[in-house]
Tab-separated table of C-alpha atoms and ligand atoms in Angstrom:
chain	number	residue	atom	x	y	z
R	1	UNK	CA	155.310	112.894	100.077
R	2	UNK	CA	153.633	111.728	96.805
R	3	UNK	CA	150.885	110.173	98.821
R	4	UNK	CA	150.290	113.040	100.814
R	5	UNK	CA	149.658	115.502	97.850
R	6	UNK	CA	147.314	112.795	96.265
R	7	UNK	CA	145.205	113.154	99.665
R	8	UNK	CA	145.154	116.657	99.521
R	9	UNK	CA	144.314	116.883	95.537
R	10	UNK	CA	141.623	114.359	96.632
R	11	UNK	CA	140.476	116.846	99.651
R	12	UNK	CA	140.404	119.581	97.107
R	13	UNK	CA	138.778	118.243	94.721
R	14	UNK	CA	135.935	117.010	96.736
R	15	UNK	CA	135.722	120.502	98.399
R	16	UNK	CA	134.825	121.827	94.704
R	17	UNK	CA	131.140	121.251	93.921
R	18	UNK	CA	130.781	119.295	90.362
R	19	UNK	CA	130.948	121.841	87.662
R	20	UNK	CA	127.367	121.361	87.051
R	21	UNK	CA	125.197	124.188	85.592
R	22	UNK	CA	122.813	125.529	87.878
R	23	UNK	CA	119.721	126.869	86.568
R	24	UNK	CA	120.064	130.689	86.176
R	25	UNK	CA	117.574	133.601	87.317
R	26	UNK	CA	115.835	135.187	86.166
R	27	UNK	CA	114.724	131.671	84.534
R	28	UNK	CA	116.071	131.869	80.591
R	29	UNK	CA	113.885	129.926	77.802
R	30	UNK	CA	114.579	129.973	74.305
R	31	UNK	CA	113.142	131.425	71.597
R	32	UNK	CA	114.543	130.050	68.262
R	33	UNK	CA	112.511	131.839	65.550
R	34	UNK	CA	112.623	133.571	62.575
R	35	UNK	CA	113.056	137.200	63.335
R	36	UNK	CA	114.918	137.934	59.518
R	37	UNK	CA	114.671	136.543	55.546
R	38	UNK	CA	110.635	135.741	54.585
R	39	UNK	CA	109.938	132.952	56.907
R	40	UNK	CA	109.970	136.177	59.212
R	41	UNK	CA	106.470	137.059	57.724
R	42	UNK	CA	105.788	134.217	59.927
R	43	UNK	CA	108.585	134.891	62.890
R	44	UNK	CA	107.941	138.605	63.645
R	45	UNK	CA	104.022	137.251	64.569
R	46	UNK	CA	105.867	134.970	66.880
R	47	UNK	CA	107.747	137.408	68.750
R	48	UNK	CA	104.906	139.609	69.447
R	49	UNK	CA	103.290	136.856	70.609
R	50	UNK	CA	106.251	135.520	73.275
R	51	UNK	CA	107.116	139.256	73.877
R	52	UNK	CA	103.218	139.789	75.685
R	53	UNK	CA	103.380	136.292	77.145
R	54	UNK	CA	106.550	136.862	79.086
R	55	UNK	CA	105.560	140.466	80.442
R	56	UNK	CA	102.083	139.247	81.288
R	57	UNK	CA	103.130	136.074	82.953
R	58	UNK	CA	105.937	138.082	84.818
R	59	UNK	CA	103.081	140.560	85.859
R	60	UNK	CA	101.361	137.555	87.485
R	61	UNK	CA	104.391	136.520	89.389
R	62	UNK	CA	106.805	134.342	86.603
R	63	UNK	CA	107.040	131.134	88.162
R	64	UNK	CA	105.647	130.956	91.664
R	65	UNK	CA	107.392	134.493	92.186
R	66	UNK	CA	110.433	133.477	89.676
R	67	UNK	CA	110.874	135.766	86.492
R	68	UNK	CA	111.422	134.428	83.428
R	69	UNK	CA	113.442	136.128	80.599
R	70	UNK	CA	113.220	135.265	77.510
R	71	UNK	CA	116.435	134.734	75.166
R	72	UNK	CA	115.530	135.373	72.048
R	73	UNK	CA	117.843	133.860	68.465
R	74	UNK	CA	117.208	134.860	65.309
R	75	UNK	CA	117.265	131.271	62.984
R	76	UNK	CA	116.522	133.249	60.374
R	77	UNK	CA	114.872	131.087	57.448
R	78	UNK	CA	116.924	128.252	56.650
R	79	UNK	CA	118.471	125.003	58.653
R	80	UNK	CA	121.484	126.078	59.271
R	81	UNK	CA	120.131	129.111	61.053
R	82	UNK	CA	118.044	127.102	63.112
R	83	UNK	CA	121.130	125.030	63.868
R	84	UNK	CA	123.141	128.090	64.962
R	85	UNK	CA	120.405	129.339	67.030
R	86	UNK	CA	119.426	125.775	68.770
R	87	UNK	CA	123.455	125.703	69.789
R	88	UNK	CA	123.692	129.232	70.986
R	89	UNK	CA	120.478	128.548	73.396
R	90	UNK	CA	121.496	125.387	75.084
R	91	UNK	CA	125.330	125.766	75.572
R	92	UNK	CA	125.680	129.369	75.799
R	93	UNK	CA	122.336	130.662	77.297
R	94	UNK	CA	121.756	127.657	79.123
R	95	UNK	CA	117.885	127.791	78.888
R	96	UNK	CA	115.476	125.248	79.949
R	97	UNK	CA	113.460	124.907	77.186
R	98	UNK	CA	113.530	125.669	73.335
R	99	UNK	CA	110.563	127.535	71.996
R	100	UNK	CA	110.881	127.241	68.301
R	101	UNK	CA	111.923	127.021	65.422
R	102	UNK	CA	109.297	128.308	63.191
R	103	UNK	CA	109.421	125.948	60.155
R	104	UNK	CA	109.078	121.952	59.833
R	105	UNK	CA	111.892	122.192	57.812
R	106	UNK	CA	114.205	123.589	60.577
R	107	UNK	CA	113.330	121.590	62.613
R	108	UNK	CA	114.107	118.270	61.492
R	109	UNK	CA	117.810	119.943	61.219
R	110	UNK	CA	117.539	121.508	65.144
R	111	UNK	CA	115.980	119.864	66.828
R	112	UNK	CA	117.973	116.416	67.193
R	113	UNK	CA	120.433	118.881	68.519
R	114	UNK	CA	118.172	119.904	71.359
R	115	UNK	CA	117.374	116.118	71.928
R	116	UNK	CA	120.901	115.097	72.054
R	117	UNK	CA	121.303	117.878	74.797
R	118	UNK	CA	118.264	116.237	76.902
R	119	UNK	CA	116.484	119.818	76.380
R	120	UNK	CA	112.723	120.370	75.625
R	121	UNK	CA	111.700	121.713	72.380
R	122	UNK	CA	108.365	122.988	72.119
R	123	UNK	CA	107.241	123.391	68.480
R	124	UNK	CA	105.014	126.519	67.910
R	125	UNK	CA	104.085	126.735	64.589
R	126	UNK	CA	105.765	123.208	62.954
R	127	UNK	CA	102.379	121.504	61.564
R	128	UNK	CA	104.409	118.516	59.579
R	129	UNK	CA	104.054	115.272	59.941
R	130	UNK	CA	106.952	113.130	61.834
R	131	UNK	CA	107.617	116.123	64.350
R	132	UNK	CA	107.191	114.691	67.547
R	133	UNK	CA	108.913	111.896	66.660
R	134	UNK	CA	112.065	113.181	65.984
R	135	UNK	CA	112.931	112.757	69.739
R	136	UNK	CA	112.472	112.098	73.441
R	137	UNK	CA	112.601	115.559	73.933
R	138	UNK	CA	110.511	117.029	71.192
R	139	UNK	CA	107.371	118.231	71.490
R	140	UNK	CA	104.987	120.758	69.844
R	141	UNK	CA	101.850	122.926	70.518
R	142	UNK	CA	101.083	123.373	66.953
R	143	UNK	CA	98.399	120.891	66.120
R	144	UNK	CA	99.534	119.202	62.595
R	145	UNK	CA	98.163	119.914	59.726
R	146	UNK	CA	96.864	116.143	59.504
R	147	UNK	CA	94.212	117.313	61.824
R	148	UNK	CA	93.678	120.908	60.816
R	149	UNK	CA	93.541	121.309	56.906
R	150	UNK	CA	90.987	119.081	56.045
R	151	UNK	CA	88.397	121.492	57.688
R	152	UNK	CA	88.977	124.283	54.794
R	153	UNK	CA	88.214	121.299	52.036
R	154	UNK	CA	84.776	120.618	53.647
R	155	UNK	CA	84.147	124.554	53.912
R	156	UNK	CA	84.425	124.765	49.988
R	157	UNK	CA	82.176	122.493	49.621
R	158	UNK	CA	79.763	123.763	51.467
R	159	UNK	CA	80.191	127.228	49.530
R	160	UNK	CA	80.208	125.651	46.212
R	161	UNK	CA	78.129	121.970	46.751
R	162	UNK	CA	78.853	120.816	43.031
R	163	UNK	CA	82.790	121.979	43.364
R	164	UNK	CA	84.795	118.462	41.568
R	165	UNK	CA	87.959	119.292	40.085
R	166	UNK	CA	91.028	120.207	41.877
R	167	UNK	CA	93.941	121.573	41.419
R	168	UNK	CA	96.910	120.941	43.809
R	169	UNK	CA	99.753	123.168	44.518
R	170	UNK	CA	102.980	122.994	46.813
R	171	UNK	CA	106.259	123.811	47.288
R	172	UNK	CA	108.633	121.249	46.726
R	173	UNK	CA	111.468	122.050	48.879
R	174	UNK	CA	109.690	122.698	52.150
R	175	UNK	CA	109.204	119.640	54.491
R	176	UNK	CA	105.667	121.436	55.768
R	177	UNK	CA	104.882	122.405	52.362
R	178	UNK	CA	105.365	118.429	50.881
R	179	UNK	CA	103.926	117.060	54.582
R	180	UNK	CA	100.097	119.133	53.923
R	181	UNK	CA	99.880	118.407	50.263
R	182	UNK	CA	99.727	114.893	50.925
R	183	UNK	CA	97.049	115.509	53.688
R	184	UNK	CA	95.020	117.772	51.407
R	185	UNK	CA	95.064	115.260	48.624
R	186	UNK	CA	94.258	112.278	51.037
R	187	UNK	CA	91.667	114.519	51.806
R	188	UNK	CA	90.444	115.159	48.528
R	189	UNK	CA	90.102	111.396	47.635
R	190	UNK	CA	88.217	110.700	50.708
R	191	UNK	CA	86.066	113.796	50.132
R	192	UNK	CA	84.654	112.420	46.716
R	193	UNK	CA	86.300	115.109	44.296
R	194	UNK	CA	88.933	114.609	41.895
R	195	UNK	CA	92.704	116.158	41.794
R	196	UNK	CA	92.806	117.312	38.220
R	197	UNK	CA	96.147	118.330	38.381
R	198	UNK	CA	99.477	118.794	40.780
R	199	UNK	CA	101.886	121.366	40.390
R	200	UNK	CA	105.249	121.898	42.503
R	201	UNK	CA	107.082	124.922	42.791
R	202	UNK	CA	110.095	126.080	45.036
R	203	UNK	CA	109.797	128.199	48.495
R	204	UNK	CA	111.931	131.120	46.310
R	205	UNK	CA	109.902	131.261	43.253
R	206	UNK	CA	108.087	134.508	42.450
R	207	UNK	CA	107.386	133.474	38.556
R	208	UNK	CA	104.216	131.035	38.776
R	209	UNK	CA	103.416	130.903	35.278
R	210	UNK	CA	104.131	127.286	34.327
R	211	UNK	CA	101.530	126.457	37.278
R	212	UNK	CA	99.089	128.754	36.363
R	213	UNK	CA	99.046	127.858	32.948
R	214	UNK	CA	98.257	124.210	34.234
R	215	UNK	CA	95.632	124.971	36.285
R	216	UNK	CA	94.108	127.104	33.778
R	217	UNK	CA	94.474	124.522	31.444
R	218	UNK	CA	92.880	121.991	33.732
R	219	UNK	CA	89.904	123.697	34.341
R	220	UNK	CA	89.867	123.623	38.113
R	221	UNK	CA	86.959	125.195	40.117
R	222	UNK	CA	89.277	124.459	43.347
R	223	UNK	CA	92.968	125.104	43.926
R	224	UNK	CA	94.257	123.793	46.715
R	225	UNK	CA	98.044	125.308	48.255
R	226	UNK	CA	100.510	123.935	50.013
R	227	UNK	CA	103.859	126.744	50.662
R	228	UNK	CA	105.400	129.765	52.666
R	229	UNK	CA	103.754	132.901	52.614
R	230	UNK	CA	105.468	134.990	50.003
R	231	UNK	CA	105.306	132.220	47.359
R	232	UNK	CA	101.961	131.903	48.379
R	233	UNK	CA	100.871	135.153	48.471
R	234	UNK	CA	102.242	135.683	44.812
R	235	UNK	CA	100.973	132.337	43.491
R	236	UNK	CA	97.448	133.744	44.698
R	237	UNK	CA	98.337	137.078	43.350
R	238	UNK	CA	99.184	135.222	39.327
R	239	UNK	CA	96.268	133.288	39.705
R	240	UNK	CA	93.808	135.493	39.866
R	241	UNK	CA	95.935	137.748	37.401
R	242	UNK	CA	95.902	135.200	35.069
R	243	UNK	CA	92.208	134.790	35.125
R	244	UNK	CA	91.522	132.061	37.527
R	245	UNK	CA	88.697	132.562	39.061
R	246	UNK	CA	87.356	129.352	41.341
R	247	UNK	CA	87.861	128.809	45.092
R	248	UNK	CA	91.094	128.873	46.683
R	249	UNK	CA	92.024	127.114	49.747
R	250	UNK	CA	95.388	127.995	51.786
R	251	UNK	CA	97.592	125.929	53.744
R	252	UNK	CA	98.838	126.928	56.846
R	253	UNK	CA	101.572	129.326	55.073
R	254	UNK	CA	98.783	131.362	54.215
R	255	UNK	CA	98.315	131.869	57.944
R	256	UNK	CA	99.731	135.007	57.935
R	257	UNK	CA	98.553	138.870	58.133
R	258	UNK	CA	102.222	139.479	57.305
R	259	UNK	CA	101.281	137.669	53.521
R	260	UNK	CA	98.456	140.361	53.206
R	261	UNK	CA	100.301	142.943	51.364
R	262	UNK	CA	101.574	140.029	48.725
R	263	UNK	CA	98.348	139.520	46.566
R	264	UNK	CA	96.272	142.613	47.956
R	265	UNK	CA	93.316	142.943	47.202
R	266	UNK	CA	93.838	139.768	45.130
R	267	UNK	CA	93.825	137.792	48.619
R	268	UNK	CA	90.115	137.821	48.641
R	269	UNK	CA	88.293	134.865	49.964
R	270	UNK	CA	91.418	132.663	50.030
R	271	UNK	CA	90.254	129.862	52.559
R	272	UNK	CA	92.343	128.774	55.000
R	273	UNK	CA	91.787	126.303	58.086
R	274	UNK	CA	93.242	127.879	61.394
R	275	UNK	CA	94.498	126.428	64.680
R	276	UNK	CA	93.556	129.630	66.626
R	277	UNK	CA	90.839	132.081	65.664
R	278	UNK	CA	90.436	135.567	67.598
R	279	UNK	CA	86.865	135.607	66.375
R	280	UNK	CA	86.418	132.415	68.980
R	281	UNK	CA	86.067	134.525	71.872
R	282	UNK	CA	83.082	133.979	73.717
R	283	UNK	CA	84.154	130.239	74.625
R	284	UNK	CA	87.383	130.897	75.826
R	285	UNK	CA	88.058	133.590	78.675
R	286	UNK	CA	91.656	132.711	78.439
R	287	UNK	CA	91.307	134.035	74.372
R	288	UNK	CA	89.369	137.232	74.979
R	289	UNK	CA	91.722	138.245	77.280
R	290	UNK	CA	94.548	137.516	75.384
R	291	UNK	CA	92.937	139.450	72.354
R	292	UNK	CA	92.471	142.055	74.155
R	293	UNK	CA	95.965	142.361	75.544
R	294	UNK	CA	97.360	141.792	72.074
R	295	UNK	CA	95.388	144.328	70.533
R	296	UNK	CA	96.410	146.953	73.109
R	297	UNK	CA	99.976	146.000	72.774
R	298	UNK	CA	100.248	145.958	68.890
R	299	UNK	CA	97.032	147.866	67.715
R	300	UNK	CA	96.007	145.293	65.914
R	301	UNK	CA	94.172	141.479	66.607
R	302	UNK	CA	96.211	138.281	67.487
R	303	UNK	CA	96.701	136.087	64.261
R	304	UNK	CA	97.309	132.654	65.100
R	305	UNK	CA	101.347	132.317	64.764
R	306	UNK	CA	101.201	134.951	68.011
R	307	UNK	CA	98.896	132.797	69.718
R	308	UNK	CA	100.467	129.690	69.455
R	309	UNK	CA	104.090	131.350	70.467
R	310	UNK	CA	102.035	132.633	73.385
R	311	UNK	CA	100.907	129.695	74.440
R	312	UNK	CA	104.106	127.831	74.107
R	313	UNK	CA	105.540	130.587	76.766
R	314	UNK	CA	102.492	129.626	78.897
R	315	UNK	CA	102.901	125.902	78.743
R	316	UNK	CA	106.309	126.237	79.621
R	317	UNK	CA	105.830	128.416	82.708
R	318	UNK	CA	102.962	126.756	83.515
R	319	UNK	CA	104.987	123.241	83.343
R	320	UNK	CA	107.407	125.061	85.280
R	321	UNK	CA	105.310	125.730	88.171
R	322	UNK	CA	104.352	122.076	88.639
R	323	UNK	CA	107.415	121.404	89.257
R	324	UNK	CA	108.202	123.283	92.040
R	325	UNK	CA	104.793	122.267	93.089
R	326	UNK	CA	105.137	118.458	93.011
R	327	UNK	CA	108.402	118.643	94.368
R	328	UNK	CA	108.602	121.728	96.818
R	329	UNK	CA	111.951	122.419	95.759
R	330	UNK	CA	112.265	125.818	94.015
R	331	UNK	CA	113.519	126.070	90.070
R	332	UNK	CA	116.820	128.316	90.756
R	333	UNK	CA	117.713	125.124	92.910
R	334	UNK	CA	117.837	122.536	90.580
R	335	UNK	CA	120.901	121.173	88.549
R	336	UNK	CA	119.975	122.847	85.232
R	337	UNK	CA	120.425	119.024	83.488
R	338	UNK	CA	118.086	117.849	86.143
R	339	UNK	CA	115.510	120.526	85.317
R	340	UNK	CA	115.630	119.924	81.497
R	341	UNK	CA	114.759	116.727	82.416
R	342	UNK	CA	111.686	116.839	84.923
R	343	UNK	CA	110.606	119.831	82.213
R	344	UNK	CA	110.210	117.784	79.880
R	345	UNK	CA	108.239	115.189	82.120
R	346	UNK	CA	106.011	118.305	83.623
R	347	UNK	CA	105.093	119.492	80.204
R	348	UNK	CA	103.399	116.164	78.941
R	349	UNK	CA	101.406	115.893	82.199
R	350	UNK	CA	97.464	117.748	82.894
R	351	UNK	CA	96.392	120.063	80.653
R	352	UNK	CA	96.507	123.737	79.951
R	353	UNK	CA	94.012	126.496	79.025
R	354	UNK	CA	95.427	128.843	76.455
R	355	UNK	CA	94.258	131.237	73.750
R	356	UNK	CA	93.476	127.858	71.600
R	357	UNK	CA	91.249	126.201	74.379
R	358	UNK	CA	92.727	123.717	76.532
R	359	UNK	CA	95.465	121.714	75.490
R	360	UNK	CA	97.840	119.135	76.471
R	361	UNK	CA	100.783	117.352	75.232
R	362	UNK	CA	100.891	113.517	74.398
R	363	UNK	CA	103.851	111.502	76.569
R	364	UNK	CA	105.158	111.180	72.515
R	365	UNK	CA	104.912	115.083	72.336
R	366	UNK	CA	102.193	115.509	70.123
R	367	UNK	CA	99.670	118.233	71.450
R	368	UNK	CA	96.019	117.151	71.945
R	369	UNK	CA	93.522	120.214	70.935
R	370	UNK	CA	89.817	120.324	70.758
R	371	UNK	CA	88.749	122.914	68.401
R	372	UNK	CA	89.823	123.943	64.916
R	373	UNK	CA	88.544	126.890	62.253
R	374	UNK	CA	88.308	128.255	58.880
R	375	UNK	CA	88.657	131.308	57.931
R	376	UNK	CA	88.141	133.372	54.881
R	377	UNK	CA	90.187	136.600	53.882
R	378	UNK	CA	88.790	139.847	53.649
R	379	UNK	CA	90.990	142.589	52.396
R	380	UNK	CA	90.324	146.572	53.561
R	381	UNK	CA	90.038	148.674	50.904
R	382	UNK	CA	94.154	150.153	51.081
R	383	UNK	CA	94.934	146.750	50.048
R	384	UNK	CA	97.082	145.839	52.178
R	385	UNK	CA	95.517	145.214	55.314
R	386	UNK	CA	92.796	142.660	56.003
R	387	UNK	CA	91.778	140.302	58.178
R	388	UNK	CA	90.694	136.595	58.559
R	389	UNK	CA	86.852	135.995	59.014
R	390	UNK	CA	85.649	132.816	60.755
R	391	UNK	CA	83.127	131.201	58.790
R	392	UNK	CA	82.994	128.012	60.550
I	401	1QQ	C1	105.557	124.435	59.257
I	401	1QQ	C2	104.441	125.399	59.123
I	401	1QQ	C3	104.707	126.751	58.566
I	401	1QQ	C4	103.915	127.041	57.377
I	401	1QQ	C5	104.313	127.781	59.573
I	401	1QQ	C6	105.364	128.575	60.143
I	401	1QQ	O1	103.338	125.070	59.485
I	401	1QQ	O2	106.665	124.678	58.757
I	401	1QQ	O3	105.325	123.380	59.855
């Protein structure tokens, strides 16, 4: 008797298919960004910018006549937001791939998570160095700031040829924020000039003061920053308050139309290097198009947070598609483990033409990207609105 209902448990059992996840449709992909708190100055660009890719990729036919939805969880600004967010994707939404999160900083919290849970993270704005190398499974479209920031110190030279003494500002608690200052003052050494001073500050301060005072003090003709936007935006603002009145040259937290309405007017020919430029049309099909599409969606031009997030939607699909390509098996038919896993593979193989030229992805994750910019803000006259102007 006890043999025969061991045989029929075993009958049973093998009857039941393993309780393996299969991969859902329409297929879901994360989007772990900041969508409250400031870091949203940044996060809100990113949504627009995921929102257009997913209806205009669905448009053309998702992948190979799959839709994709996009699931989107707010991290809001800190770690343990991004945390939250990375868990809620992968073992409740059960995407395929984690677009996000928007800071360095969160992700050095996240995204061993997502590695741990074999998942691909695609970093779309995290510019720090030591990214891609926080796992097998993390990777980023963001080119870091090692490559990009550098490109605003030569552009102040060029404006001001006998420029020599620099001031250097960044935010302390901020992994991106302590990651560029070290490029940007590599940078100055190697450029010939001299850092005459460096101040820190915290992500939260609003009272810049103390660093002002320094700089001022100092006698700077360049100041160089390294934080998030609203810091940023109001250490601009008390500079030029305070009666600074050199060059200024922005990290990538100054990225941002979203920091516009901090400083004002007072933004004024802050430079700032860019990974994406809508000005960079006439080379890139793929960007005009995308411009346009963006500025008939939102009534206003692509800044380069929406572009990346766009393009990390694109990659993704577009890695998704290769797939089923290579091996004629369609995506709703894979184990969803399985998937995460070729995903991953698919997305560090060829290369892919997106609103920042073509691109690819490094088998250690880092992206590989051709062109870079700088751009100088120009303010309209309400003060709050402006734009970026490529100048090189
Ligand atoms: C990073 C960044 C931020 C300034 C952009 C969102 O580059 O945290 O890596």
């Amino acid at each position: 008797m006890k043999r025969i209902v061991i045989a029929l448990a075993l009958v049973l059992c093998a009857a039941q298919p393993a309780l393996a996840d299969k991969v859902a449709a329409p297929i879901p992909i994360g989007i772990a960004v900041a969508q409250t708190s400031n870091v949203a100055l940044f996060g809100q660009e990113q949504v627009n910018g995921a929102k257009l890719a997913e209806e205009r990729l669905n448009a053309a036919g998702g992948v190979n006549g799959t839709k994709i939805a996009l699931v989107f969880q707010d991290t809001a600004g800190d770690e343990a937001g991004a945390v939250n967010a990375f868990q809620n994707l992968l073992n409740r939404d059960k995407v395929v791939a984690i677009i996000g999160p928007t800071l360095s900083q969160q992700a050095f919290a996240a995204n061993p998570i997502a590695d741990r849970a074999k998942t691909p993270v695609v970093g779309p704005s995290n510019t720090a160095k030591g990214i891609p190398e926080i796992g097998e499974f993390v990777g980023r479209i963001s080119a870091p700031m090692t490559q990009v920031a550098p490109n605003s110190l030569k552009q102040a030279m060029k404006i001001k040829p006998d420029l020599k003494r620099v001031a250097v500002l960044y935010a302390q608690n901020d992994a991106f924020s302590s990651s560029e200052t070290t490029t940007f003052q590599d940078a100055i050494k190697e450029l010939g000039l001299e850092t005459v001073t460096v101040q820190k500050f915290q992500t939260t301060d609003t009272d810049f003061t103390t660093q002002v005072t320094a700089v001022l003090g100092a006698n700077a003709d360049l100041v160089v920053i390294s934080g998030l936007a609203a810091d940023s935006g109001n250490l601009v603002k008390q500079l030029r308050q305070l009666g600074y009145k050199g060059l200024i040259v922005g990290g990538n937290g100054l990225n941002s139309p979203n920091m516009f309405p901090v400083c004002g007017a007072l933004c004024n020919d802050v430079l700032v290097a860019q990974a994406y430029s809508p000005g960079a049309v006439d080379k890139n099909p793929v960007n005009k198009d995308f411009a346009a599409a963006f500025e008939a969606a939102y009534k206003k031009g692509p800044a380069q947070f929406s572009a990346q997030a766009y393009a990390a939607v694109q990659v993704v699909v577009e890695a998704l598609a290769k797939i089923e390509k290579e091996t004629g098996k369609k995506i709703a038919d894979f184990e969803l483990a399985d998937l995460r896993a070729a995903l991953n593979k698919s997305l560090r193989t060829g290369t892919y033409l997106t609103p920042m030229g073509e691109i690819s992805m490094a088998p250690s994750g880092e992206v590989q990207q051709k062109d870079f910019y700088v751009s100088k803000i120009v303010m309209n006259p309400d003060g709050k609105t402006g734009a970026f102007v490529l100048v090189s």
